[in-house]
Each structure stands twice: as structure tokens, then as C-alpha cells.
Short mmCIF file of C-alpha atoms and ligand atoms in Angstrom, two decimals:
data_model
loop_
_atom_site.label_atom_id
_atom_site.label_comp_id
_atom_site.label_asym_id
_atom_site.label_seq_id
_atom_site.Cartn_x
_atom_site.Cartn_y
_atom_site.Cartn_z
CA UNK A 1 -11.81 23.06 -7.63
CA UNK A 2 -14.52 20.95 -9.75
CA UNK A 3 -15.13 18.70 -6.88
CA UNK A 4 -15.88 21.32 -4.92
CA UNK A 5 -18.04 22.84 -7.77
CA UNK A 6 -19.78 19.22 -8.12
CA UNK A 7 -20.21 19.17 -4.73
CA UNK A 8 -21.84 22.60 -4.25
CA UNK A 9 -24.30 21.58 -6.88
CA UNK A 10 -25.00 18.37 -5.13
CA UNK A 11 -25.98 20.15 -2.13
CA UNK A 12 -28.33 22.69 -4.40
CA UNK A 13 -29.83 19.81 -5.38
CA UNK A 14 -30.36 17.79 -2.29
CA UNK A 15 -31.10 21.44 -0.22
CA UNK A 16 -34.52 21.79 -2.85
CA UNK A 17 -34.95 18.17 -2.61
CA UNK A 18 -35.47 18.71 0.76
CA UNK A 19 -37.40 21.98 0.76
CA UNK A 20 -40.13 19.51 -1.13
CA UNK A 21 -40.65 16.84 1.05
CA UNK A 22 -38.51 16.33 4.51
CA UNK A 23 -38.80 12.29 3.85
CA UNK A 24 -35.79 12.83 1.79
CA UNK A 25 -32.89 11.44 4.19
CA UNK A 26 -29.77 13.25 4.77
CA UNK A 27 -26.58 12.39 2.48
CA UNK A 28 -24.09 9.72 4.08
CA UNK A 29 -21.27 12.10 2.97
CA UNK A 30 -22.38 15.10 4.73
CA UNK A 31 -22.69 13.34 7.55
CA UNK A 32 -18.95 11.94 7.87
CA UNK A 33 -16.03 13.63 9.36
CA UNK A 34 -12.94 13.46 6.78
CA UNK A 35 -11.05 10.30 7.31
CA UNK A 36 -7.93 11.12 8.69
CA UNK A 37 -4.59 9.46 9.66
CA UNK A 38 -4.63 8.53 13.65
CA UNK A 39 -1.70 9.76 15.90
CA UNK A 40 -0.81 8.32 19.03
CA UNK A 41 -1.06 9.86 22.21
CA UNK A 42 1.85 11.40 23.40
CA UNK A 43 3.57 9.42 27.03
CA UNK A 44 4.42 13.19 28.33
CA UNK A 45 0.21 13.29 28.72
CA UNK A 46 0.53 10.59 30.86
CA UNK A 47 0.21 11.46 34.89
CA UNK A 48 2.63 9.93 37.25
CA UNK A 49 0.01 7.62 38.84
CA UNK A 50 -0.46 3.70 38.91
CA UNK A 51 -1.48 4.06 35.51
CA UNK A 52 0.64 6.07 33.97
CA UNK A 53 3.65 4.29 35.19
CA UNK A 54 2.43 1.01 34.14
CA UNK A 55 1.76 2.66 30.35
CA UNK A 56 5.32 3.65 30.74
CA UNK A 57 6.37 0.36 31.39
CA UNK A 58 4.39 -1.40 28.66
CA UNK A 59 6.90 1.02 26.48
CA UNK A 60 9.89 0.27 27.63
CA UNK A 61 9.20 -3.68 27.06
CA UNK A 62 8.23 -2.94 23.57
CA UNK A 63 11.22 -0.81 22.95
CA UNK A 64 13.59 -2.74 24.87
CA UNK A 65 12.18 -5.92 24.48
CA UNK A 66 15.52 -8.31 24.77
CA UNK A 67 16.91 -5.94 27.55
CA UNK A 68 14.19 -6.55 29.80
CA UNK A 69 12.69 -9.99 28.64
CA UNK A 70 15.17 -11.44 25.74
CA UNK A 71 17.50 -14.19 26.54
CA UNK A 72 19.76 -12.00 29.11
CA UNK A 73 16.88 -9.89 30.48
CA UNK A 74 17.32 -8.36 33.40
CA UNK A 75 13.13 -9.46 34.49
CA UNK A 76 13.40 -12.72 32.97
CA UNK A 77 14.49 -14.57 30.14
CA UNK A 78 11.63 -15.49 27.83
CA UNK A 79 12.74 -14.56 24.74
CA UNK A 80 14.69 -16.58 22.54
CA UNK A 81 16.65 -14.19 20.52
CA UNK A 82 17.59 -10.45 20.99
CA UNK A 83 15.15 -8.58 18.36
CA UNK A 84 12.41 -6.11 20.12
CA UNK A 85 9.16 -5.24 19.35
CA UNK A 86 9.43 -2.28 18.04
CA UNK A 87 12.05 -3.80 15.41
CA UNK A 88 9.13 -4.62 13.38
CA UNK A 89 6.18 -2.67 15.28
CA UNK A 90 7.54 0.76 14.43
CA UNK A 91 7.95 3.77 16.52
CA UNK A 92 6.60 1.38 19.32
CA UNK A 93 3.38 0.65 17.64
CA UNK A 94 2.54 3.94 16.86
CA UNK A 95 3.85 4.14 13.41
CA UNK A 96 0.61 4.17 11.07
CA UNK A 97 0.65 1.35 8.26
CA UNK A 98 4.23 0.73 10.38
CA UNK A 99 2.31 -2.79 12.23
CA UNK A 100 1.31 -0.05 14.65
CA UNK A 101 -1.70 -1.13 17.44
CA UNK A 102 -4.06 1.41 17.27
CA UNK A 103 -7.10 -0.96 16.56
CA UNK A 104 -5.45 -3.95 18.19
CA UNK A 105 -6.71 -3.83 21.63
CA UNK A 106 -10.29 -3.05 20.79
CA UNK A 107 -10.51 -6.12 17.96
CA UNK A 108 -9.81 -8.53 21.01
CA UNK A 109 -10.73 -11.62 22.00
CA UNK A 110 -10.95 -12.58 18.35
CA UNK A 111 -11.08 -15.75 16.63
CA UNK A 112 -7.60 -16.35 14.75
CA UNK A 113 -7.04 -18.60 11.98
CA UNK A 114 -3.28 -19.44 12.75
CA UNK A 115 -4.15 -21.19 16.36
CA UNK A 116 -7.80 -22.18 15.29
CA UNK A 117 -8.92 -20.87 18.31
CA UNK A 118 -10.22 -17.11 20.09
CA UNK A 119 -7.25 -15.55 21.73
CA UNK A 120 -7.48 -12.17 23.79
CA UNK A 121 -4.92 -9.46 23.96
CA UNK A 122 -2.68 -11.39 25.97
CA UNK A 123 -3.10 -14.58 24.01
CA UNK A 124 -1.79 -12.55 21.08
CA UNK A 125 1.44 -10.63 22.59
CA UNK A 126 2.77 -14.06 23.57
CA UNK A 127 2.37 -15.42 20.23
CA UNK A 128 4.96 -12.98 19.15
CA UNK A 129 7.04 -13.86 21.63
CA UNK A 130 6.46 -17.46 20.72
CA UNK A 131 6.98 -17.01 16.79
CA UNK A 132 8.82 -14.20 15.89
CA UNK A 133 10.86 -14.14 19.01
CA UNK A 134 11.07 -17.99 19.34
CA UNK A 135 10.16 -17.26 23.06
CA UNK A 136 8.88 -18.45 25.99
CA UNK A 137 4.86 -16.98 26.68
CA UNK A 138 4.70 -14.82 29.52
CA UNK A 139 2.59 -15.63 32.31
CA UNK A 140 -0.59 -14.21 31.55
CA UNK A 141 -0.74 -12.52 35.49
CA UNK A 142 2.97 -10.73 35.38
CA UNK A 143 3.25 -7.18 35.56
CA UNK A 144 5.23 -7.76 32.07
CA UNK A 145 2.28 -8.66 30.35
CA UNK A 146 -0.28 -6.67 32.53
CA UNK A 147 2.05 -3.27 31.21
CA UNK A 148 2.48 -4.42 27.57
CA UNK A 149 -1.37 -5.11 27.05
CA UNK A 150 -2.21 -1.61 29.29
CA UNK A 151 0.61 0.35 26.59
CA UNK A 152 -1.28 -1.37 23.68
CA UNK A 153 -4.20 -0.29 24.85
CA UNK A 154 -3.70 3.31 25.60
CA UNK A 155 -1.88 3.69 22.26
CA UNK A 156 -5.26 2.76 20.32
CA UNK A 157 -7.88 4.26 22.62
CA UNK A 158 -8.79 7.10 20.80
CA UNK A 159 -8.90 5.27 17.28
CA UNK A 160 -11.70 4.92 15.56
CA UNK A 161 -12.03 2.79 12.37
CA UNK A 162 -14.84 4.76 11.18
CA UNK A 163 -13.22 8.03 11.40
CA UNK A 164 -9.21 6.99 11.22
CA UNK A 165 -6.98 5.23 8.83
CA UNK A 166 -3.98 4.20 9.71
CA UNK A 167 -4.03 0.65 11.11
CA UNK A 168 -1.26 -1.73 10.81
CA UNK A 169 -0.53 -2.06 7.16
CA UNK A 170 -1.00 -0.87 4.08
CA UNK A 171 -1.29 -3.74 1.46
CA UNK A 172 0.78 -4.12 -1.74
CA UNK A 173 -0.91 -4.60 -5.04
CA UNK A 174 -0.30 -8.19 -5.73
CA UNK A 175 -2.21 -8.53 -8.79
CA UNK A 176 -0.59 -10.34 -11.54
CA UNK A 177 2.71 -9.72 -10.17
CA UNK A 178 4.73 -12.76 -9.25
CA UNK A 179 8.08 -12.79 -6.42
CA UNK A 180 10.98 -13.54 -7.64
CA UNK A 181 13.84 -13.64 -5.29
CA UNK A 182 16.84 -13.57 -7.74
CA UNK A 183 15.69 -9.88 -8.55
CA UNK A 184 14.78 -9.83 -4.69
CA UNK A 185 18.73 -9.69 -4.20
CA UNK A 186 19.55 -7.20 -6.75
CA UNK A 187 17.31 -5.03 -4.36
CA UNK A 188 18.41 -6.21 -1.16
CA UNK A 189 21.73 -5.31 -2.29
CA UNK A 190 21.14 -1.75 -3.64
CA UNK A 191 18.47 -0.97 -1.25
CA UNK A 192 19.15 -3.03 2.06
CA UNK A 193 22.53 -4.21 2.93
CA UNK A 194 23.98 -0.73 4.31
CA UNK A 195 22.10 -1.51 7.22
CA UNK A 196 20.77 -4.94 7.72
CA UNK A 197 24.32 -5.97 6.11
CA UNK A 198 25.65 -8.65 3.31
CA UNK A 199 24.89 -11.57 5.50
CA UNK A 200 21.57 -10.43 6.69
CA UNK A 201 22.10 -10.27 10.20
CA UNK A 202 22.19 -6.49 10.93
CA UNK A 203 24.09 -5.21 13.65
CA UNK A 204 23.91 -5.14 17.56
CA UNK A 205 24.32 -2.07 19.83
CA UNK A 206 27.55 -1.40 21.46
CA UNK A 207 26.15 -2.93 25.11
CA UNK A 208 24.87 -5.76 23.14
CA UNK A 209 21.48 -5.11 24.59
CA UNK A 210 19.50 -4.07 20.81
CA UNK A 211 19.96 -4.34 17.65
CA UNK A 212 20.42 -1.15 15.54
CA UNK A 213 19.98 -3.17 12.52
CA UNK A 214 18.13 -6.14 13.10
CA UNK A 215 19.10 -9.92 11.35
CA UNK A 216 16.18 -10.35 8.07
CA UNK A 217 17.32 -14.29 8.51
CA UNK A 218 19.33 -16.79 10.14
CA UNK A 219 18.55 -18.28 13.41
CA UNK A 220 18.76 -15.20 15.25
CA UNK A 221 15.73 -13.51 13.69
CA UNK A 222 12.43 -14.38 13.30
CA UNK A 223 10.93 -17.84 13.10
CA UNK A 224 9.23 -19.53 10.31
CA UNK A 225 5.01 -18.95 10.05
CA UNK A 226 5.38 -15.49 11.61
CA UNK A 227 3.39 -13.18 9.70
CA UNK A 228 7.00 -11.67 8.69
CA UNK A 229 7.64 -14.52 6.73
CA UNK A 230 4.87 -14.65 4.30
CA UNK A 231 5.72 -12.72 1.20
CA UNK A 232 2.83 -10.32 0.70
CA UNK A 233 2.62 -9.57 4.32
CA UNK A 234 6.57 -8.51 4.63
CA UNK A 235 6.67 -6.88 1.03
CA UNK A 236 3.25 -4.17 2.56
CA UNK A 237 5.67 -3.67 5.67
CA UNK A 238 8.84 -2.92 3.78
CA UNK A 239 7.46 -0.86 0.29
CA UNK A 240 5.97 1.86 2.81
CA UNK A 241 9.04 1.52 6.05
CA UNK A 242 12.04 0.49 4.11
CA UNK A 243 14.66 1.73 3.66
CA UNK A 244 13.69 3.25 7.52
CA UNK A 245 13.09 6.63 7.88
CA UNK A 246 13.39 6.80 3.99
CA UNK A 247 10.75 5.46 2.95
CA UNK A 248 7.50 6.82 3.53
CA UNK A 249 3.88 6.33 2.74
CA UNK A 250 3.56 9.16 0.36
CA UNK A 251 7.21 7.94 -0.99
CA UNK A 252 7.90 4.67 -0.82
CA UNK A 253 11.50 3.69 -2.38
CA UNK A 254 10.17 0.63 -3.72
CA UNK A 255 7.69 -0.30 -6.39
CA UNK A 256 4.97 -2.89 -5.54
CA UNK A 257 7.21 -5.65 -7.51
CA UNK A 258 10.91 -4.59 -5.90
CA UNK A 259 8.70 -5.19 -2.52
CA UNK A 260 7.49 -8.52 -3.45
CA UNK A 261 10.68 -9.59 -4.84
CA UNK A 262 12.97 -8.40 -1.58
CA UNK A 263 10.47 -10.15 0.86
CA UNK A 264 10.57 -13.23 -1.33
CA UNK A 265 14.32 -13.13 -1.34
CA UNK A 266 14.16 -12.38 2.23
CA UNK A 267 11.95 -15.50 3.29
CA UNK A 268 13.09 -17.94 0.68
CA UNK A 269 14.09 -20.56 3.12
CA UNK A 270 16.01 -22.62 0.20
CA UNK A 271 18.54 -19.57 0.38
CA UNK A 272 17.81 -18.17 3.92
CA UNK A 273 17.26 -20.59 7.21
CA UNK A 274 15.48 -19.34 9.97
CA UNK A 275 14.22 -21.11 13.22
CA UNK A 276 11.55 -23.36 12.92
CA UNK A 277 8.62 -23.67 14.56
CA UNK A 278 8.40 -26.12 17.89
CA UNK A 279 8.44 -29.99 16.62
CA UNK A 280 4.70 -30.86 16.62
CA UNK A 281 3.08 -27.75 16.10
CA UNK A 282 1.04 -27.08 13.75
CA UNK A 283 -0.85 -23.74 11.75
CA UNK A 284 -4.16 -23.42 10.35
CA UNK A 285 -5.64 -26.83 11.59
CA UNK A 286 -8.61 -25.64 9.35
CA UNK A 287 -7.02 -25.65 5.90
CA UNK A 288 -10.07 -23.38 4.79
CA UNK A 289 -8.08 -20.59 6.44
CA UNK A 290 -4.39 -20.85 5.56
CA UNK A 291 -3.49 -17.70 4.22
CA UNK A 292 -2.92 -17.44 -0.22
CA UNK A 293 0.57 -16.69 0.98
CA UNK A 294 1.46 -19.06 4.19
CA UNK A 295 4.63 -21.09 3.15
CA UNK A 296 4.05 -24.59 4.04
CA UNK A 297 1.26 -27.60 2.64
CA UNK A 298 -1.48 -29.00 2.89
CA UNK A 299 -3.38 -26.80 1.25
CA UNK A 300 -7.21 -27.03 0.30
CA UNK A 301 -6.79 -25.87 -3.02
CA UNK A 302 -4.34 -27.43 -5.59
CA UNK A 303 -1.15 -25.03 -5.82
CA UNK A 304 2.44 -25.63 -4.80
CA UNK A 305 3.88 -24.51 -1.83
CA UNK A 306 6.29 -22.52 -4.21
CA UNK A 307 3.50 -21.10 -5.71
CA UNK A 308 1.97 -19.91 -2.01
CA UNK A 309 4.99 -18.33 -1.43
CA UNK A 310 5.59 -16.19 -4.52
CA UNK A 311 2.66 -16.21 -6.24
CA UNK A 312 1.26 -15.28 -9.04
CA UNK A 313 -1.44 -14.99 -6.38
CA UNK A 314 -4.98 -14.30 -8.51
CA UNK A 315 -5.48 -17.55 -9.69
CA UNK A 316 -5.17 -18.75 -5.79
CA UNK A 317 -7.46 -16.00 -4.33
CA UNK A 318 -10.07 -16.73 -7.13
CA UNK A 319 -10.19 -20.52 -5.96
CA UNK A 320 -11.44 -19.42 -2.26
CA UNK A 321 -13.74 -16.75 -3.38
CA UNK A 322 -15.44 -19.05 -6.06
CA UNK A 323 -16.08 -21.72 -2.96
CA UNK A 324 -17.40 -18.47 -1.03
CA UNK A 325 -14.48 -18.38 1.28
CA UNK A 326 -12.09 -15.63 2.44
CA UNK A 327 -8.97 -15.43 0.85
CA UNK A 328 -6.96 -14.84 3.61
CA UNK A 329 -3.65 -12.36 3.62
C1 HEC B 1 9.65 -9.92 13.19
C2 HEC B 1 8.63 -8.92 13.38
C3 HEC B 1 7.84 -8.89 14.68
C4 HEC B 1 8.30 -8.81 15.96
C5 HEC B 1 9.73 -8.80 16.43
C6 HEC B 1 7.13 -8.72 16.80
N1 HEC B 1 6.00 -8.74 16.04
FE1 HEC B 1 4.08 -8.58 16.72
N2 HEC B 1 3.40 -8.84 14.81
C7 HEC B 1 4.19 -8.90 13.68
C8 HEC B 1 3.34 -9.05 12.51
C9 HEC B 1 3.82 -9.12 11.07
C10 HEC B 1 2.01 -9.09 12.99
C11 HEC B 1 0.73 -9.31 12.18
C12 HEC B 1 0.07 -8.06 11.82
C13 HEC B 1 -1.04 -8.33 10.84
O1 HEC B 1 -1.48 -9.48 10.71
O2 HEC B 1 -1.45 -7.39 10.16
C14 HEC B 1 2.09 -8.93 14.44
C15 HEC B 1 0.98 -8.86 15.27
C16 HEC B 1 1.04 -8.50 16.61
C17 HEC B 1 -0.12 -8.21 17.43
C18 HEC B 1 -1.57 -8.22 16.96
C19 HEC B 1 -1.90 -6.87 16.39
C20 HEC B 1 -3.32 -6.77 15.91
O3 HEC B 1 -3.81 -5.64 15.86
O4 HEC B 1 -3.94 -7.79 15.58
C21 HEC B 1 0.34 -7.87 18.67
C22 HEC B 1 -0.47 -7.46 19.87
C23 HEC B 1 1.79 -8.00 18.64
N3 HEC B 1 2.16 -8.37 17.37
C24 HEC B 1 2.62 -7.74 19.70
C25 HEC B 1 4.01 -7.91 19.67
C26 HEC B 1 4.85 -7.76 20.83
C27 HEC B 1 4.37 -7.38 22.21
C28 HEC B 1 6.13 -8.03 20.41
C29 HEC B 1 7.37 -8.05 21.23
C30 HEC B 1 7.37 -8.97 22.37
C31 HEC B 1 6.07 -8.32 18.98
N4 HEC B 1 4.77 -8.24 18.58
C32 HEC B 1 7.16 -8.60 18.19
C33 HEC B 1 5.56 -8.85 13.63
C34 HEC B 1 6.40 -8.83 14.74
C1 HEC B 2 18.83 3.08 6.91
C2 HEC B 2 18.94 1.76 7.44
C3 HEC B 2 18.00 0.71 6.86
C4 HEC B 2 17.83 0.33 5.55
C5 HEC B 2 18.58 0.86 4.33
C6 HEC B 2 16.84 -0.71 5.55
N1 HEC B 2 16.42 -0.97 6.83
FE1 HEC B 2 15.08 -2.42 7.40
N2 HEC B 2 15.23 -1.79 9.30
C7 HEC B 2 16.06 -0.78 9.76
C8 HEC B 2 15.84 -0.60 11.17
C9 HEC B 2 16.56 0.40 12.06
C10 HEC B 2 14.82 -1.49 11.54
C11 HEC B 2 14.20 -1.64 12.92
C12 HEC B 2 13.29 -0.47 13.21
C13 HEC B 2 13.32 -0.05 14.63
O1 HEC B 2 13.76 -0.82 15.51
O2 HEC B 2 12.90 1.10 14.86
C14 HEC B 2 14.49 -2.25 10.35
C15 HEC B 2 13.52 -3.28 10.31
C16 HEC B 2 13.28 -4.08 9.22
C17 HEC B 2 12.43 -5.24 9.22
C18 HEC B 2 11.65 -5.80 10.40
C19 HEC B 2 12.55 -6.38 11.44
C20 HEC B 2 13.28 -7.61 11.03
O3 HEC B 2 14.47 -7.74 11.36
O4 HEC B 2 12.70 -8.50 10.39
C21 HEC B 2 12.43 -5.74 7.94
C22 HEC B 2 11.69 -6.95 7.44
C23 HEC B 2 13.28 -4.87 7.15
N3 HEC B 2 13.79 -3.88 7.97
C24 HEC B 2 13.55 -5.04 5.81
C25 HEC B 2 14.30 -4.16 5.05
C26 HEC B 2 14.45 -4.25 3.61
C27 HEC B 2 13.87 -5.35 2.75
C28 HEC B 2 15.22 -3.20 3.22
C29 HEC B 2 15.60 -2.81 1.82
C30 HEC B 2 14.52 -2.52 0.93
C31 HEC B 2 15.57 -2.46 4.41
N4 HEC B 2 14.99 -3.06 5.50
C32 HEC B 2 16.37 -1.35 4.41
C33 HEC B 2 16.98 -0.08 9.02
C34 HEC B 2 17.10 -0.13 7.66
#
């Protein structure tokens, strides 16, 4: 009620203002639509022409990733374990702050950090396949990825950043806290291990085709360097989607620390192995960019790779931002 009271007064105010002289320019805030949470188009708007069918398509990889494409696949076998897309890009990218793509196809070709190089739309759905699914790319002219990067790009087209929210994840706030994966079990144990189980590895469909419950570790999930595996980066995906369908962004289960200490727990590759990356290759060939939280050295600024990976982050965000750089996350 006040604001509105305020706001009423403001407008008074600015309505004589303008009575007096017209130079006076109109309010920013009157101007702007309320920012709202973006939904997804719906697949039953879809006609049942060329496009529409290849939309279609694009879903059914994402949701069926390892039936299609995974190391069985009926198409081809590029993948190199049996997770999908949507394990981790919720509700088939459509999930806000659930790693959705609703600004993803209209933010490429960007330059990324990770590869040091620009990479289009394409570029960037085989990189998944290549980390987190410790994959095979896709040939960049298949129909596989032709229909994946069409579905991405009808699932964002009516986004728009200045008048949505929504996009991919919600952060975590880091500050001052530190991970601590001892506590990170005490978590995973109450909070996790109905579904994802003791050992981590989830559970598989009766066809063996998808995972109900997919593996957190172990070499059947994903690889390390994904984005997964960096500690602030998980802990924003799991405080507002884990436990699923529980937790929600209005109610998440966890607090910003139980997040931070279940993804350090999680990723902690002293207690959890997880495939590595291809011999030879190598991240962030411009150490300006490595992300405050990426697991592995060299580094430009001092700090241990224990400290990367479960912070206290401040004093590691502070050294970029004093050299003018981004402190990446
Ligand atoms: C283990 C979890 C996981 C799996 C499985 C996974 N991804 Fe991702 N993906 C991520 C994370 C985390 C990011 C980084 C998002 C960010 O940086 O905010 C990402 C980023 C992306 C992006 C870039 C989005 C953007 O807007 O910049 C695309 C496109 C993408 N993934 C496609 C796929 C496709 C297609 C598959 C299946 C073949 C897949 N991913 C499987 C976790 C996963
Ligand atoms: C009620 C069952 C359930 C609980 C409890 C649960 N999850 Fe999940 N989790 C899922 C399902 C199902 C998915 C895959 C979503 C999909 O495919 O739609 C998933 C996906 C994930 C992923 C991304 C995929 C992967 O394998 O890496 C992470 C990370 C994750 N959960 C972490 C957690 C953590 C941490 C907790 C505890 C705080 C937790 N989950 C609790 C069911 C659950």
C-alpha cells in the first residue's frame, strides 16, 4: 500500500513537473513493463509442418538423449554415458533458473572462456556432449544437431532479457561462506540419497534406456570441468531444483550454505572420481578467465586449487576486480 502511495505522489510530482516545461523527460519506470518470469511455448502450438516436426525432434533428443544418441542409441552412438539433457537442463530447458535455454540461442556465436575461442549454437551443444556426456561431437550438418539447435531456439524466441527473468540460474550467495564437504554429506544423506542413492549413482529405468535418478559421480556421470562440477555453479542449480519437484524457487529446501556444502561434497574428486577430461586438453588457455571456482591450477592469482574449489571465495573475486578483470562464475 505505501509504495503505491509513494508512487502516486511521484507521479503528482513528475505530472506538474511536466505541466511546467515539456523538456522534462519521461520516468524510466513508467516506461517499463513489470519484469516477469518467461514460460516456454507450449509443443501442442506447434503445426505439423517441416518445422514443427523438426522442433519436435530437437525434444525428444533432449529428453531422450542416451536413447537416441547415448552409447546404445538407436541414431548413433555419440554419447559416452547414458545421462540426458534434460537430467540437468530441466523440464527440457524450459525450467526457469532450472539451466533452461530461453536466452541461449539469441547470445550465440559468443566468445567463451573455457575453449578460448567464439563458438555458435552448435559449437556449444557438442561441448555438452563432449564434457558432461564424455561424448563424441555431432556432426555439425546432421539432422540431430540441425533439430536440437531448431528446439533451443524455438524454446527462447519469445524471451526477452529486458522484459523476462528467468534465464538459466539463479546464483547462490557465496559471500563469506566457505564449502565444506564433510557437512556436504550430512546433507546428501538427509536430503539426497532417496533418489540419487548411497553410492551416488541413481537409478536406471526399467528398459535401461534413462535414468530416473541420475549418478552425481563415478564414471558414469558427468566429466570433470563441466560447469556441473564447479561448486558455486552446482550449489545455484541444486538450492532452487533439489530435492526435484520439491524444491522450488520461492522454497528452496536448502540454505545457501547446505547448497555449497552438498555440491562441494558432490564434486570433491578426493572422495568422488569422475571421468576426466581427454589427455591433452586443456581449459581456459587465458588464465585471466578461469572461473573463482574452476577446480584445477594454474591460476593467475595466488590461491590453492582447494581454495578454488570451496572457497571462501571474496578474497579471490576481489583479486580480479582490483586488476579490473571479471571474476568469472
Ligand atoms: C551434467 C549436467 C548437464 C548435462 C547432462 C547437459 N548439460 Fe548442457 N549445460 C550444463 C551446465 C551446467 C551449463 C552451463 C550453464 C551456465 O553456464 O550457466 C550448460 C550449458 C549448455 C548450453 C549453453 C546454454 C547457454 O545459454 O549458454 C547448451 C546449449 C547446452 N548446455 C546444451 C546441452 C545439450 C544439448 C545436452 C544434451 C546433449 C546437455 N547440454 C547436457 C549442464 C549439463
Ligand atoms: C525426489 C528425488 C530427488 C531428490 C530427493 C534429489 N534429486 Fe537430484 N535429481 C532428481 C532427478 C529426477 C533429476 C533429473 C531431472 C530430470 O531428468 O528431470 C535430478 C538431477 C540432479 C542433478 C543434475 C544431474 C546429475 O546427475 O548431475 C544434480 C546435480 C542433483 N540432482 C543433485 C541433487 C542433490 C544435491 C540433492 C539433495 C539436496 C538431490 N539432487 C535430491 C531427483 C532427486
Amino acid at each position: 500500500m505505501k509504495q503505491y502511495f509513494i508512487l502516486f505522489i511521484n507521479l503528482l510530482f513528475l505530472y506538474s513537473c511536466d505541466t511546467r516545461s515539456n523538456k522534462v523527460p519521461a520516468p524510466k519506470v513508467l516506461e517499463k513493463p513489470l519484469v516477469e518470469i518467461y514460460k516456454a511455448p507450449d509443443t501442442s502450438d506447434l503445426k505439423d509442418d517441416e518445422w514443427g516436426r523438426q522442433v519436435k525432434y530437437g525434444r525428444r533428443l533432449i529428453e531422450n538423449t542416451s536413447y537416441y544418441i547415448g552409447p546404445e542409441g538407436i541414431v548413433s552412438k555419440n554419447l559416452g554415458n547414458k545421462m540426458t539433457c534434460t537430467n540437468c537442463h530441466l523440464n527440457n530447458g524450459t525450467k526457469p533458473f532450472g539451466l533452461n535455454f530461453f536466452n541461449s540461442h539469441k547470445t550465440y556465436p559468443q566468445y567463451r572462456a573455457r575453449e578460448n575461442a567464439i563458438l555458435t549454437m552448435s559449437d556449444r551443444v557438442n561441448n555438452c556432449i563432449e564434457r558432461p556426456h564424455s561424448g563424441k561431437p555431432l556432426k555439425l550438418d546432421s539432422k540431430e544437431m540441425n533439430a536440437i539447435v531448431s528446439y533451443i531456439k524455438w524454446v527462447g524466441e519469445k524471451y526477452d532479457p529486458e522484459k523476462h527473468q528467468g534465464y538459466s540460474l539463479k546464483y547462490v550467495d557465496y559471500e563469506r561462506l566457505q564449502a565444506d564437504p564433510k557437512r556436504g554429506e550430512a546433507v546428501y544423506l538427509k536430503q539426497c540419497k532417496t533418489c540419487h542413492q548411497e553410492d551416488g549413482q541413481g537409478e536406471m529405468n526399467v528398459e535401461g534406456t534413462k535414468y530416473t535418478y541420475p549418478p552425481l559421480w563415478g564414471l558414469k556421470s558427468y566429466q570433470e570441468g563441466s560447469s556441473m562440477h564447479r561448486v558455486i555453479k552446482a550449489a545455484s542449480f541444486i538450492k532452487y531444483n533439489m530435492p526435484d519437484k520439491i524444491a522450488t524457487l520461492e522454497k528452496p529446501v536448502l540454505t545457501d550454505q547446505e547448497a555449497l556444502d552438498v555440491a562441494a561434497f558432490i564434486n570433491d574428486g578426493s572422495i568422488h572420481p569422475r571421468p576426466k577430461a581427454k589427455p591433452g586438453h586443456v581449459d581456459y588457455a587465458n588464465i585471466k578467465t578461469k572461473p573463482i571456482d574452476y577446480f584445477k591450477a594454474p591460476y593467475l592469482d595466488g590461491f590453492s586449487e582447494k581454495e578454488h574449489m570451496f572457497g571462501p571465495w571474496d578474497e579471490i573475486e576481489k583479486f580480479y576486480t582490483d586488476k579490473g578483470l571479471k571474476a568469472n562464475k
